[in-house]
mmCIF file of C-alpha atoms in Angstrom:
data_model
loop_
_atom_site.group_PDB
_atom_site.id
_atom_site.type_symbol
_atom_site.label_atom_id
_atom_site.label_comp_id
_atom_site.label_asym_id
_atom_site.label_seq_id
_atom_site.Cartn_x
_atom_site.Cartn_y
_atom_site.Cartn_z
ATOM 1 C CA UNK A 1 105.865 119.991 -11.861
ATOM 2 C CA UNK A 2 105.192 120.427 -16.017
ATOM 3 C CA UNK A 3 102.670 117.868 -17.345
ATOM 4 C CA UNK A 4 104.646 117.140 -20.651
ATOM 5 C CA UNK A 5 107.712 116.243 -18.508
ATOM 6 C CA UNK A 6 105.406 114.354 -15.693
ATOM 7 C CA UNK A 7 103.698 111.957 -19.121
ATOM 8 C CA UNK A 8 106.766 111.151 -20.059
ATOM 9 C CA UNK A 9 107.961 110.277 -17.278
ATOM 10 C CA UNK A 10 105.094 108.204 -16.027
ATOM 11 C CA UNK A 11 105.672 106.103 -19.568
ATOM 12 C CA UNK A 12 105.957 102.083 -19.016
ATOM 13 C CA UNK A 13 110.157 100.607 -19.731
ATOM 14 C CA UNK A 14 110.550 97.792 -21.278
ATOM 15 C CA UNK A 15 111.845 96.564 -18.016
ATOM 16 C CA UNK A 16 108.355 97.562 -16.534
ATOM 17 C CA UNK A 17 106.499 95.243 -19.057
ATOM 18 C CA UNK A 18 108.618 92.122 -18.807
ATOM 19 C CA UNK A 19 107.708 92.461 -14.998
ATOM 20 C CA UNK A 20 103.681 93.037 -16.250
ATOM 21 C CA UNK A 21 104.200 89.855 -18.838
ATOM 22 C CA UNK A 22 104.786 87.835 -15.125
ATOM 23 C CA UNK A 23 108.531 87.705 -14.659
ATOM 24 C CA UNK A 24 108.577 87.958 -10.667
ATOM 25 C CA UNK A 25 112.346 88.838 -10.072
ATOM 26 C CA UNK A 26 114.344 91.806 -11.525
ATOM 27 C CA UNK A 27 117.069 91.507 -14.376
ATOM 28 C CA UNK A 28 120.093 91.686 -12.081
ATOM 29 C CA UNK A 29 121.917 91.719 -15.207
ATOM 30 C CA UNK A 30 120.775 94.692 -15.891
ATOM 31 C CA UNK A 31 122.197 95.980 -12.929
ATOM 32 C CA UNK A 32 125.455 94.064 -12.354
ATOM 33 C CA UNK A 33 127.593 91.402 -13.187
ATOM 34 C CA UNK A 34 129.122 90.945 -10.049
ATOM 35 C CA UNK A 35 127.572 88.736 -7.666
ATOM 36 C CA UNK A 36 126.477 91.054 -4.620
ATOM 37 C CA UNK A 37 124.110 92.952 -5.630
ATOM 38 C CA UNK A 38 126.341 96.146 -6.530
ATOM 39 C CA UNK A 39 124.398 98.321 -9.056
ATOM 40 C CA UNK A 40 127.385 99.452 -11.320
ATOM 41 C CA UNK A 41 127.901 102.635 -12.894
ATOM 42 C CA UNK A 42 128.754 100.932 -16.010
ATOM 43 C CA UNK A 43 125.921 99.501 -16.470
ATOM 44 C CA UNK A 44 123.778 103.220 -15.827
ATOM 45 C CA UNK A 45 126.173 105.450 -17.718
ATOM 46 C CA UNK A 46 127.252 105.640 -20.934
ATOM 47 C CA UNK A 47 130.856 105.528 -21.047
ATOM 48 C CA UNK A 48 132.289 109.761 -20.309
ATOM 49 C CA UNK A 49 128.552 110.485 -18.683
ATOM 50 C CA UNK A 50 128.684 112.335 -14.726
ATOM 51 C CA UNK A 51 125.430 111.625 -14.755
ATOM 52 C CA UNK A 52 122.015 110.650 -15.686
ATOM 53 C CA UNK A 53 118.072 109.130 -14.356
ATOM 54 C CA UNK A 54 116.057 106.613 -14.836
ATOM 55 C CA UNK A 55 112.839 106.338 -13.662
ATOM 56 C CA UNK A 56 112.738 103.899 -10.369
ATOM 57 C CA UNK A 57 111.267 99.805 -11.820
ATOM 58 C CA UNK A 58 107.655 100.018 -10.451
ATOM 59 C CA UNK A 59 105.249 96.590 -10.033
ATOM 60 C CA UNK A 60 108.190 94.644 -8.227
ATOM 61 C CA UNK A 61 110.334 95.010 -5.007
ATOM 62 C CA UNK A 62 113.118 95.371 -5.754
ATOM 63 C CA UNK A 63 116.016 93.092 -3.746
ATOM 64 C CA UNK A 64 118.688 94.882 -1.044
ATOM 65 C CA UNK A 65 122.182 96.346 -3.529
ATOM 66 C CA UNK A 66 123.742 99.251 -2.447
ATOM 67 C CA UNK A 67 125.831 101.222 -5.543
ATOM 68 C CA UNK A 68 129.335 102.467 -6.268
ATOM 69 C CA UNK A 69 127.940 105.815 -7.051
ATOM 70 C CA UNK A 70 126.255 108.463 -5.312
ATOM 71 C CA UNK A 71 122.257 108.202 -6.233
ATOM 72 C CA UNK A 72 119.874 111.122 -5.782
ATOM 73 C CA UNK A 73 116.512 109.986 -5.693
ATOM 74 C CA UNK A 74 113.919 112.439 -6.270
ATOM 75 C CA UNK A 75 110.211 111.791 -5.636
ATOM 76 C CA UNK A 76 107.930 113.404 -8.384
ATOM 77 C CA UNK A 77 104.465 111.747 -7.546
ATOM 78 C CA UNK A 78 103.079 108.974 -5.300
ATOM 79 C CA UNK A 79 105.341 107.317 -2.180
ATOM 80 C CA UNK A 80 107.860 104.772 -2.536
ATOM 81 C CA UNK A 81 109.238 102.709 0.446
ATOM 82 C CA UNK A 82 112.813 102.426 1.269
ATOM 83 C CA UNK A 83 114.268 100.069 3.653
ATOM 84 C CA UNK A 84 117.667 101.706 4.408
ATOM 85 C CA UNK A 85 120.757 99.604 5.965
ATOM 86 C CA UNK A 86 118.495 96.659 6.502
ATOM 87 C CA UNK A 87 117.169 98.830 9.202
ATOM 88 C CA UNK A 88 115.907 101.846 8.839
ATOM 89 C CA UNK A 89 112.425 103.162 6.555
ATOM 90 C CA UNK A 90 111.707 105.913 4.783
ATOM 91 C CA UNK A 91 108.641 106.310 3.558
ATOM 92 C CA UNK A 92 109.150 109.562 0.357
ATOM 93 C CA UNK A 93 106.151 111.559 -0.994
ATOM 94 C CA UNK A 94 105.926 114.142 -3.650
ATOM 95 C CA UNK A 95 108.981 116.602 -3.486
ATOM 96 C CA UNK A 96 111.256 114.877 -0.823
ATOM 97 C CA UNK A 97 114.792 113.860 -1.440
ATOM 98 C CA UNK A 98 116.952 111.340 -0.644
ATOM 99 C CA UNK A 99 120.700 111.229 -0.782
ATOM 100 C CA UNK A 100 122.622 107.656 -0.573
ATOM 101 C CA UNK A 101 126.186 107.558 -0.416
ATOM 102 C CA UNK A 102 128.103 104.153 -1.254
ATOM 103 C CA UNK A 103 127.911 102.306 1.317
ATOM 104 C CA UNK A 104 124.399 102.318 2.086
ATOM 105 C CA UNK A 105 122.412 98.849 1.618
ATOM 106 C CA UNK A 106 118.810 99.301 -0.275
ATOM 107 C CA UNK A 107 115.695 97.973 -0.873
ATOM 108 C CA UNK A 108 112.329 99.062 -2.050
ATOM 109 C CA UNK A 109 109.074 97.507 -1.438
ATOM 110 C CA UNK A 110 106.674 97.547 -4.808
ATOM 111 C CA UNK A 111 105.718 100.835 -6.360
ATOM 112 C CA UNK A 112 102.712 101.220 -8.172
ATOM 113 C CA UNK A 113 101.661 102.595 -11.631
ATOM 114 C CA UNK A 114 101.540 106.362 -10.275
ATOM 115 C CA UNK A 115 104.213 106.015 -7.709
ATOM 116 C CA UNK A 116 106.753 108.228 -9.959
ATOM 117 C CA UNK A 117 110.112 108.224 -8.299
ATOM 118 C CA UNK A 118 113.754 109.668 -10.531
ATOM 119 C CA UNK A 119 116.985 108.095 -9.531
ATOM 120 C CA UNK A 120 119.556 110.503 -10.478
ATOM 121 C CA UNK A 121 123.226 108.411 -11.105
ATOM 122 C CA UNK A 122 126.068 110.493 -10.377
ATOM 123 C CA UNK A 123 129.994 109.566 -9.937
ATOM 124 C CA UNK A 124 131.305 111.536 -6.572
ATOM 125 C CA UNK A 125 133.494 113.433 -10.156
ATOM 126 C CA UNK A 126 130.518 115.535 -11.075
ATOM 127 C CA UNK A 127 130.093 117.375 -7.684
ATOM 128 C CA UNK A 128 133.623 119.494 -8.094
ATOM 129 C CA UNK A 129 131.844 122.742 -9.204
ATOM 130 C CA UNK A 130 129.502 122.001 -6.559
ATOM 131 C CA UNK A 131 131.575 121.773 -3.796
ATOM 132 C CA UNK A 132 133.671 124.834 -5.442
ATOM 133 C CA UNK A 133 130.563 126.790 -5.173
ATOM 134 C CA UNK A 134 129.974 125.609 -1.898
ATOM 135 C CA UNK A 135 133.162 128.011 -1.071
ATOM 136 C CA UNK A 136 134.123 128.903 2.687
ATOM 137 C CA UNK A 137 134.328 127.132 5.798
ATOM 138 C CA UNK A 138 131.055 125.763 6.884
ATOM 139 C CA UNK A 139 130.037 123.921 9.305
ATOM 140 C CA UNK A 140 126.798 122.461 7.797
ATOM 141 C CA UNK A 141 128.685 122.125 4.201
ATOM 142 C CA UNK A 142 130.636 119.900 5.679
ATOM 143 C CA UNK A 143 128.328 117.997 7.212
ATOM 144 C CA UNK A 144 126.639 117.382 4.016
ATOM 145 C CA UNK A 145 129.703 116.487 1.300
ATOM 146 C CA UNK A 146 131.056 114.109 4.009
ATOM 147 C CA UNK A 147 128.024 112.393 3.630
ATOM 148 C CA UNK A 148 129.183 111.852 0.001
ATOM 149 C CA UNK A 149 132.478 112.150 0.071
ATOM 150 C CA UNK A 150 133.627 109.078 -2.077
ATOM 151 C CA UNK A 151 136.440 107.743 0.492
ATOM 152 C CA UNK A 152 133.434 108.285 3.208
ATOM 153 C CA UNK A 153 132.975 105.188 5.218
ATOM 154 C CA UNK A 154 129.725 105.538 7.151
ATOM 155 C CA UNK A 155 126.977 104.168 5.067
ATOM 156 C CA UNK A 156 124.902 107.298 5.289
ATOM 157 C CA UNK A 157 122.201 108.798 3.357
ATOM 158 C CA UNK A 158 120.434 112.362 4.260
ATOM 159 C CA UNK A 159 116.371 112.804 4.059
ATOM 160 C CA UNK A 160 115.376 116.355 2.827
ATOM 161 C CA UNK A 161 111.578 116.596 3.377
ATOM 162 C CA UNK A 162 111.593 120.028 0.962
ATOM 163 C CA UNK A 163 108.092 119.674 -0.628
ATOM 164 C CA UNK A 164 106.907 123.124 0.086
ATOM 165 C CA UNK A 165 110.537 124.622 -0.507
ATOM 166 C CA UNK A 166 109.603 126.285 -4.251
ATOM 167 C CA UNK A 167 113.734 127.158 -5.146
ATOM 168 C CA UNK A 168 115.117 123.521 -4.582
ATOM 169 C CA UNK A 169 111.595 122.285 -6.553
ATOM 170 C CA UNK A 170 112.590 123.830 -9.391
ATOM 171 C CA UNK A 171 116.019 123.474 -9.709
ATOM 172 C CA UNK A 172 115.133 119.329 -9.821
ATOM 173 C CA UNK A 173 112.732 119.598 -11.966
ATOM 174 C CA UNK A 174 115.228 121.987 -14.138
ATOM 175 C CA UNK A 175 117.658 119.510 -13.926
ATOM 176 C CA UNK A 176 115.483 116.062 -15.029
ATOM 177 C CA UNK A 177 114.305 118.748 -17.988
ATOM 178 C CA UNK A 178 117.722 119.518 -19.441
ATOM 179 C CA UNK A 179 119.230 115.606 -18.404
ATOM 180 C CA UNK A 180 115.924 113.909 -20.209
ATOM 181 C CA UNK A 181 116.302 117.134 -23.433
ATOM 182 C CA UNK A 182 120.009 116.318 -24.211
ATOM 183 C CA UNK A 183 120.168 120.483 -23.466
ATOM 184 C CA UNK A 184 122.844 121.767 -24.931
ATOM 185 C CA UNK A 185 125.593 122.679 -22.414
ATOM 186 C CA UNK A 186 123.899 120.173 -20.553
ATOM 187 C CA UNK A 187 127.470 119.384 -18.269
ATOM 188 C CA UNK A 188 128.424 122.481 -17.256
ATOM 189 C CA UNK A 189 124.414 124.023 -16.702
ATOM 190 C CA UNK A 190 123.739 120.353 -14.674
ATOM 191 C CA UNK A 191 127.057 120.686 -12.532
ATOM 192 C CA UNK A 192 125.919 124.403 -12.007
ATOM 193 C CA UNK A 193 122.354 123.278 -11.391
ATOM 194 C CA UNK A 194 123.651 120.999 -8.720
ATOM 195 C CA UNK A 195 125.554 123.511 -7.178
ATOM 196 C CA UNK A 196 122.466 125.480 -6.495
ATOM 197 C CA UNK A 197 120.443 123.015 -5.417
ATOM 198 C CA UNK A 198 123.284 122.427 -2.516
ATOM 199 C CA UNK A 199 122.900 126.607 -1.559
ATOM 200 C CA UNK A 200 119.534 126.115 -1.016
ATOM 201 C CA UNK A 201 119.397 122.821 1.110
ATOM 202 C CA UNK A 202 122.228 124.479 3.180
ATOM 203 C CA UNK A 203 119.027 127.043 4.261
ATOM 204 C CA UNK A 204 117.193 124.391 4.848
ATOM 205 C CA UNK A 205 118.875 121.935 7.129
ATOM 206 C CA UNK A 206 116.604 122.184 9.319
ATOM 207 C CA UNK A 207 113.994 119.840 6.979
ATOM 208 C CA UNK A 208 116.454 116.591 7.112
ATOM 209 C CA UNK A 209 114.169 113.957 8.351
ATOM 210 C CA UNK A 210 116.646 111.511 9.166
ATOM 211 C CA UNK A 211 120.555 110.688 8.124
ATOM 212 C CA UNK A 212 123.179 108.084 9.408
ATOM 213 C CA UNK A 213 121.844 105.216 11.942
ATOM 214 C CA UNK A 214 119.900 107.473 14.496
ATOM 215 C CA UNK A 215 117.576 110.375 13.749
ATOM 216 C CA UNK A 216 117.716 112.121 17.039
ATOM 217 C CA UNK A 217 121.532 112.369 17.441
ATOM 218 C CA UNK A 218 121.460 114.362 13.854
ATOM 219 C CA UNK A 219 119.389 116.025 14.876
ATOM 220 C CA UNK A 220 121.189 117.317 17.745
ATOM 221 C CA UNK A 221 124.695 117.659 16.009
ATOM 222 C CA UNK A 222 122.525 119.842 13.171
ATOM 223 C CA UNK A 223 121.408 121.792 16.204
ATOM 224 C CA UNK A 224 124.660 122.844 17.108
ATOM 225 C CA UNK A 225 126.172 123.440 13.541
ATOM 226 C CA UNK A 226 123.739 125.586 12.995
ATOM 227 C CA UNK A 227 123.654 127.025 16.662
ATOM 228 C CA UNK A 228 127.494 128.007 16.026
ATOM 229 C CA UNK A 229 127.215 129.105 12.567
ATOM 230 C CA UNK A 230 124.215 131.844 13.526
ATOM 231 C CA UNK A 231 125.962 132.486 16.938
ATOM 232 C CA UNK A 232 129.194 132.194 16.857
ATOM 233 C CA UNK A 233 130.309 135.450 18.349
ATOM 234 C CA UNK A 234 128.892 134.600 21.715
ATOM 235 C CA UNK A 235 127.812 130.804 21.126
ATOM 236 C CA UNK A 236 127.707 128.925 24.942
ATOM 237 C CA UNK A 237 128.243 125.252 25.180
ATOM 238 C CA UNK A 238 126.444 125.425 28.565
ATOM 239 C CA UNK A 239 123.839 127.862 27.852
ATOM 240 C CA UNK A 240 123.148 125.537 24.335
ATOM 241 C CA UNK A 241 123.141 122.443 26.158
ATOM 242 C CA UNK A 242 120.046 123.442 28.052
ATOM 243 C CA UNK A 243 118.190 125.127 25.021
ATOM 244 C CA UNK A 244 118.674 120.896 23.656
ATOM 245 C CA UNK A 245 117.790 120.129 27.032
ATOM 246 C CA UNK A 246 121.049 117.736 27.176
ATOM 247 C CA UNK A 247 123.556 117.145 29.918
ATOM 248 C CA UNK A 248 126.685 119.262 28.633
ATOM 249 C CA UNK A 249 129.319 116.295 28.713
ATOM 250 C CA UNK A 250 126.494 113.727 26.805
ATOM 251 C CA UNK A 251 126.145 116.673 24.060
ATOM 252 C CA UNK A 252 130.284 117.607 24.370
ATOM 253 C CA UNK A 253 130.902 113.625 23.748
ATOM 254 C CA UNK A 254 127.983 113.480 20.711
ATOM 255 C CA UNK A 255 129.393 116.387 19.107
ATOM 256 C CA UNK A 256 133.107 114.550 19.061
ATOM 257 C CA UNK A 257 131.811 111.603 17.754
ATOM 258 C CA UNK A 258 129.511 113.058 15.056
ATOM 259 C CA UNK A 259 131.830 115.603 13.795
ATOM 260 C CA UNK A 260 135.241 114.549 15.020
ATOM 261 C CA UNK A 261 136.064 118.805 16.785
ATOM 262 C CA UNK A 262 135.389 119.052 20.060
ATOM 263 C CA UNK A 263 132.774 122.218 20.424
ATOM 264 C CA UNK A 264 135.669 124.931 21.286
ATOM 265 C CA UNK A 265 137.590 123.251 17.656
ATOM 266 C CA UNK A 266 134.213 123.737 15.788
ATOM 267 C CA UNK A 267 133.238 127.968 16.953
ATOM 268 C CA UNK A 268 137.209 128.524 16.613
ATOM 269 C CA UNK A 269 137.324 126.638 13.396
ATOM 270 C CA UNK A 270 133.906 128.926 12.875
ATOM 271 C CA UNK A 271 135.672 132.125 14.011
ATOM 272 C CA UNK A 272 138.653 132.145 12.686
ATOM 273 C CA UNK A 273 137.050 131.497 9.048
ATOM 274 C CA UNK A 274 134.735 134.642 9.670
ATOM 275 C CA UNK A 275 137.625 136.404 10.863
ATOM 276 C CA UNK A 276 140.347 135.850 7.563
ATOM 277 C CA UNK A 277 136.728 136.729 5.294
ATOM 278 C CA UNK A 278 137.227 140.131 7.122
ATOM 279 C CA UNK A 279 140.271 140.599 6.973
ATOM 280 C CA UNK A 280 140.575 140.150 2.999
ATOM 281 C CA UNK A 281 136.459 141.669 1.992
ATOM 282 C CA UNK A 282 137.166 144.854 4.852
ATOM 283 C CA UNK A 283 139.068 147.554 6.122
ATOM 284 C CA UNK A 284 138.038 146.879 9.128
ATOM 285 C CA UNK A 285 141.063 147.425 12.206
ATOM 286 C CA UNK A 286 142.417 143.770 13.358
ATOM 287 C CA UNK A 287 141.342 144.726 17.071
ATOM 288 C CA UNK A 288 137.538 145.588 15.509
ATOM 289 C CA UNK A 289 137.682 142.068 13.939
ATOM 290 C CA UNK A 290 139.021 140.246 16.614
ATOM 291 C CA UNK A 291 135.821 142.243 18.694
ATOM 292 C CA UNK A 292 133.729 141.335 15.586
ATOM 293 C CA UNK A 293 134.418 137.324 16.153
ATOM 294 C CA UNK A 294 133.834 136.955 19.476
ATOM 295 C CA UNK A 295 137.156 137.423 21.470
ATOM 296 C CA UNK A 296 138.209 139.515 23.609
ATOM 297 C CA UNK A 297 141.629 138.421 24.187
ATOM 298 C CA UNK A 298 144.032 139.847 21.305
ATOM 299 C CA UNK A 299 147.033 138.354 22.517
ATOM 300 C CA UNK A 300 145.774 134.422 22.211
ATOM 301 C CA UNK A 301 143.602 135.453 18.841
ATOM 302 C CA UNK A 302 147.477 136.760 17.398
ATOM 303 C CA UNK A 303 148.465 132.986 18.849
ATOM 304 C CA UNK A 304 146.115 131.737 17.725
ATOM 305 C CA UNK A 305 146.613 132.935 14.707
ATOM 306 C CA UNK A 306 150.245 132.996 13.736
ATOM 307 C CA UNK A 307 149.483 129.163 14.719
ATOM 308 C CA UNK A 308 147.278 129.048 12.272
ATOM 309 C CA UNK A 309 148.282 130.179 9.228
ATOM 310 C CA UNK A 310 151.965 130.283 9.877
ATOM 311 C CA UNK A 311 151.942 134.387 9.843
ATOM 312 C CA UNK A 312 150.371 137.676 11.716
ATOM 313 C CA UNK A 313 146.646 139.191 10.856
ATOM 314 C CA UNK A 314 148.213 141.711 9.239
ATOM 315 C CA UNK A 315 150.880 139.534 7.111
ATOM 316 C CA UNK A 316 147.496 137.614 6.077
ATOM 317 C CA UNK A 317 145.794 140.791 5.077
ATOM 318 C CA UNK A 318 148.498 142.427 3.161
ATOM 319 C CA UNK A 319 149.082 138.723 1.086
ATOM 320 C CA UNK A 320 144.954 139.204 0.114
ATOM 321 C CA UNK A 321 145.542 142.355 -1.308
ATOM 322 C CA UNK A 322 148.083 141.533 -3.167
ATOM 323 C CA UNK A 323 146.624 137.858 -4.494
#
């Protein structure tokens, strides 16, 4: 990170000066007016703002709390230790990224002077541009989006170990600089930068160390989703289960529980997403498209396509060209 920017982030805040002078508890009134410790976006964001940043409060244990906004924590230097949902301990190292949705509880152990973490305070509507940039049906995208949805009932988090991914680091530094320096057109720039960050993270879903409640469960889920994304034409659950050293029936149950869809439904969603993309963007014959997405039964494809889109593939292609 740029030295001038890092020096600015290391500055002792007024809150931290109070702590260093002997105050042994976090001043809750800075964060919430509620009885329960729910950090309030109205305290953290100026009126009309959808995003802002602050450095994590050092020199004190930050008590158990949650947020009524989405928090992204970016570790700039040193380390911080987070207790998530009373059970998971996550140690952030420089370059790490932690997403917390609005139902996740968090407690943070005391941080030292050189432990600099940036808290992104983000209202859900800020992500509208980012989600639009992730166009097309993408199973990994859905996994990421669902973890941040305002109405998501799960106390979820996503922990990315992306210190060695230069594009991710550059995008985060750009966004921090833009917000701190109140860059002109920063609203659109920051929303677009967040979209670019998501696009990069989709390329590195294997860098997720932990998420939700069971890291291995989520490793298996992500492995299945990535396999379908990359091998939709000839994906085979039995072979995949063998590669993951899992019984087919257990893997099937896990997929349904964690995604809401069966393996067959996920595969069909991906194949038809690719089929409509080819119908709109290429001049391939419909039979060639059916083969390209992994079907050898044209009658079955036509029947399912009509059920799904209420028109034939040919009619769909004509409609797309008219748009």
